[in-house]
XYZ file of C-alpha atoms in Angstrom:
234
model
C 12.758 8.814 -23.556
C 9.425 8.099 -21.989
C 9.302 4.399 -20.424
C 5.998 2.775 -20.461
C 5.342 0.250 -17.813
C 1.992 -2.233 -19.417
C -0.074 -4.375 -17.446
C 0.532 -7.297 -19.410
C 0.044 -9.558 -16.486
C -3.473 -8.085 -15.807
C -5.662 -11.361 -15.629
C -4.111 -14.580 -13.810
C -7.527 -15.969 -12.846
C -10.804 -16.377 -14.214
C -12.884 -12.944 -12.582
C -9.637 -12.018 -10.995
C -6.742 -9.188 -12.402
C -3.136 -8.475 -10.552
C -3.186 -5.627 -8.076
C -1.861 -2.961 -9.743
C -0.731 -0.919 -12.752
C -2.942 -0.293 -16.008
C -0.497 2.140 -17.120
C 2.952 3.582 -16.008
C 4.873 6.504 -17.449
C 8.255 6.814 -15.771
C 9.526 10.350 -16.669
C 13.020 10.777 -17.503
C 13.616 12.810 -14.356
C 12.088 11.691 -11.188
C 12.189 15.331 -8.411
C 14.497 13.436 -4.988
C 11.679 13.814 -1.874
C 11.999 15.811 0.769
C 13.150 14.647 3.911
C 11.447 12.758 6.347
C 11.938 12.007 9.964
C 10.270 11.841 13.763
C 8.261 14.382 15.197
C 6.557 15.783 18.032
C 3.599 14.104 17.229
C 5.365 10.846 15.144
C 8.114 10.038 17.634
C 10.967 7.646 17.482
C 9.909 4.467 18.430
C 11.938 1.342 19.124
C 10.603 -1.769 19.259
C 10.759 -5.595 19.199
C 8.679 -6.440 15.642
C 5.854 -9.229 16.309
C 4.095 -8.934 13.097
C 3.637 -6.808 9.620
C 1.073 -5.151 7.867
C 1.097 -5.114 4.101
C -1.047 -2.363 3.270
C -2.292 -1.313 -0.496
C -4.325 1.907 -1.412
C -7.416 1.992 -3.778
C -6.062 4.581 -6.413
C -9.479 6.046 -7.949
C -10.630 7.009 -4.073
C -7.245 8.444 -3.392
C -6.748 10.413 -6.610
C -10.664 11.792 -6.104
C -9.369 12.644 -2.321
C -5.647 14.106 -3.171
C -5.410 14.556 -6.830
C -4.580 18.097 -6.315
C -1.489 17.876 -3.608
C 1.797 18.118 -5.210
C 3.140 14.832 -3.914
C -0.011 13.156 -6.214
C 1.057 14.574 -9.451
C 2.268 11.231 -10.610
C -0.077 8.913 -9.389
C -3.294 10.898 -10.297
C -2.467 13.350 -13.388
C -1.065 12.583 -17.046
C -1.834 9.086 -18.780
C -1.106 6.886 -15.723
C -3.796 4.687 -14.385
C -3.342 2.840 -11.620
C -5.810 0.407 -9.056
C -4.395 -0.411 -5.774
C -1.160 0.411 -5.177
C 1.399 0.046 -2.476
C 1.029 2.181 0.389
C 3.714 0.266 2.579
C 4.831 -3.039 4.737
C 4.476 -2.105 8.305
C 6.368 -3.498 11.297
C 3.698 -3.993 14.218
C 4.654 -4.119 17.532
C 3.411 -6.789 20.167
C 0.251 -4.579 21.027
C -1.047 -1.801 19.939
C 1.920 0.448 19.439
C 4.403 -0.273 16.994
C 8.297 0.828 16.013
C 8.655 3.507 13.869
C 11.493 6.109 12.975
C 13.914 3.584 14.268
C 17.536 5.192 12.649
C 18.249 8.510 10.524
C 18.743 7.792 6.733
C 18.927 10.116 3.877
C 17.218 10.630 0.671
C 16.812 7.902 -1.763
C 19.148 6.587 -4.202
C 16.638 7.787 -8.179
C 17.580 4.544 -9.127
C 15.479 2.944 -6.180
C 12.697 5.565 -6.524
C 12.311 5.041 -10.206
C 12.372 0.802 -9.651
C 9.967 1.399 -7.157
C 7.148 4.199 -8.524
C 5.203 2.338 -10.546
C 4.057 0.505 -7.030
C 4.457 2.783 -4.918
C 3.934 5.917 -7.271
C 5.188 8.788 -4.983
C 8.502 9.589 -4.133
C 7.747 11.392 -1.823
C 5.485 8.269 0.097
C 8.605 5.937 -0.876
C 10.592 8.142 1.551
C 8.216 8.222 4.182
C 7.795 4.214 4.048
C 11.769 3.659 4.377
C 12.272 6.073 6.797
C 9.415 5.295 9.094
C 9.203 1.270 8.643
C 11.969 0.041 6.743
C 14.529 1.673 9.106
C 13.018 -0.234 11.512
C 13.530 -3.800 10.081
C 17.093 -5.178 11.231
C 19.450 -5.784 8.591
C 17.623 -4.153 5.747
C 18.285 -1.595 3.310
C 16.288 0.381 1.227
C 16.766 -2.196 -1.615
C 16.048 -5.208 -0.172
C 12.886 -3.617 1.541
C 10.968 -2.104 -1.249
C 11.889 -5.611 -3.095
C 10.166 -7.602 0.162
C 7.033 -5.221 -0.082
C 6.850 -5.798 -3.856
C 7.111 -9.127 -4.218
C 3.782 -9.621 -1.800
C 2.177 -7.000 -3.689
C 2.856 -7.923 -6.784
C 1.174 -11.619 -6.082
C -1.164 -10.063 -5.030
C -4.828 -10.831 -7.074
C -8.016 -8.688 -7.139
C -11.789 -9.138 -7.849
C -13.417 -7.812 -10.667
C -13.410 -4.582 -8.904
C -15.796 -2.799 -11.598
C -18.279 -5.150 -11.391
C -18.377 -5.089 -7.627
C -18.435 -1.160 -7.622
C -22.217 -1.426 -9.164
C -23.754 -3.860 -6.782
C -24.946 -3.261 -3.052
C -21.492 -4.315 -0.630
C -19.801 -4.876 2.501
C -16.833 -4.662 3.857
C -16.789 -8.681 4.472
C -18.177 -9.175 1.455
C -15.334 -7.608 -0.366
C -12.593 -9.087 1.562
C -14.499 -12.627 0.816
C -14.116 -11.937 -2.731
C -10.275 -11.079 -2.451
C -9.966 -14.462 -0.197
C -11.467 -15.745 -3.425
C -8.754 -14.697 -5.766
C -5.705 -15.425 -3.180
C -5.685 -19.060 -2.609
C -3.986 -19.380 1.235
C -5.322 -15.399 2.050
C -8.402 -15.725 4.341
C -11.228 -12.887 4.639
C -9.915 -12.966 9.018
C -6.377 -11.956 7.832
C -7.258 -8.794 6.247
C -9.009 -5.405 7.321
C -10.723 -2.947 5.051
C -10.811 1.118 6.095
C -13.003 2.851 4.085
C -13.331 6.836 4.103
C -16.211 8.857 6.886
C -18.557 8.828 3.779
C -18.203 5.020 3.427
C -15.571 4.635 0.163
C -13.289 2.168 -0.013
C -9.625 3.315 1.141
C -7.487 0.289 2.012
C -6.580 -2.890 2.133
C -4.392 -3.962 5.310
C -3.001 -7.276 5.270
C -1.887 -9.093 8.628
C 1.712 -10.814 7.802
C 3.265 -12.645 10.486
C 6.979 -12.561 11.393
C 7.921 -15.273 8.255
C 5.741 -12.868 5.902
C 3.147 -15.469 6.108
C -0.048 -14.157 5.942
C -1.973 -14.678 9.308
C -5.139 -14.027 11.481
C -5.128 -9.828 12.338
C -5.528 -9.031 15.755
C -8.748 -7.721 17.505
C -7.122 -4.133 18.095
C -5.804 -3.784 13.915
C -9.446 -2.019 13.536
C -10.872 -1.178 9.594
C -15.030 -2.301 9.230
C -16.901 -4.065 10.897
C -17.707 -7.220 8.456
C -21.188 -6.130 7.970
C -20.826 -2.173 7.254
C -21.451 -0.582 3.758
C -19.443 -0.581 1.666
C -18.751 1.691 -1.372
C -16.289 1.701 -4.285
C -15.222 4.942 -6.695
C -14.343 3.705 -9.759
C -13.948 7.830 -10.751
């Protein structure tokens, strides 16, 4: 039988909602992703970790973007509805490069895709995150990293993201407002990345090496403060 995930948790404070999930359908069989591993152009890299990135995706701008691949069927067709989701936590390096691809693993377990989709709702991108990050974080499994990554996101607390799609906005502006909502976050410890045409594509969150969140370094990139700023709301 169909699950049904509910966002019963939507609204924790006044103006503000939780990241994430309006609604989840887990189907009763979830297709095991394909593999994934270095390349050419995505090489193994091993590296001391100096920091982390928790990064979430705006949903509406990614669905109007990939709604057709095959590897979006879940996130962006049926019933589900979904706001920013979990893209990934991302080991950064001490400059600009970072580890990635550290060890071979194989496919994951469908008992940690299907505890994991309604975060992170790809399999396919839950493969990709393990085997290019995760692997790369001493000590951890696949478990205990997709649990690390969802417990941040899932404290996570948004703006009244509606209301801010209709007015005129920045890209400080917005991260001001999600300062607002996360008592201890600052506007200086995130970047936003928005698509060429000036949409609103992520959120990337500078975590130090305690999962603290923390200043991001000059080189992270995403807006300048003072750009344009657009939100799809679809």
């Amino acid at each position: 039988m169909t699950r049904w995930l509910a966002a019963a948790a939507l609204v924790a404070l006044p103006g503000s909602a939780g990241a994430q999930v309006l609604s989840c359908a887990l189907p009763d069989m979830i297709a095991a992703p394909r593999p994934d591993g270095p390349s050419a152009s995505q090489p193994a890299r091993r590296l001391p970790i100096a920091s982390y990135t928790l990064a979430v995706t705006w949903s509406p701008q990614y669905c109007r973007d990939h709604g057709d691949d095959r590897d979006a069927r879940f996130q962006c067709g049926s019933a589900n509805r979904f706001a920013f989701v979990l893209h990934g936590l991302w080991p950064d390096g001490e400059g600009k490069t970072w580890p990635q691809y550290c060890r071979a693993t194989p496919i994951l377990r469908a008992a940690v895709l299907r505890r994991h989709l309604c975060a992170t709702p790809s399999a396919q991108l839950l493969q990709h995150e393990w085997a290019k990050h995760g692997t790369c974080m001493a000590g951890y499994s696949p478990e205990r990293y997709f649990s690390q990554s969802n417990a941040m996101y899932g404290r996570l607390r948004f703006p009244d993201m509606a209301a801010l799609s209709h007015r005129p906005l920045t890209a400080g502006a917005l991260a001001g407002a999600v300062a607002l909502a996360n008592p201890g976050i600052r506007a200086d410890m995130m970047r936003v990345t928005a698509t060429r045409e000036g949409w609103l594509d992520e959120l990337w969150l500078c975590v130090d090496k305690a999962f603290r969140y923390t200043r991001c370094p000059a080189h992270q990139g995403g807006m300048r403060p003072g750009a344009p700023l657009r939100i799809w709301r679809g």
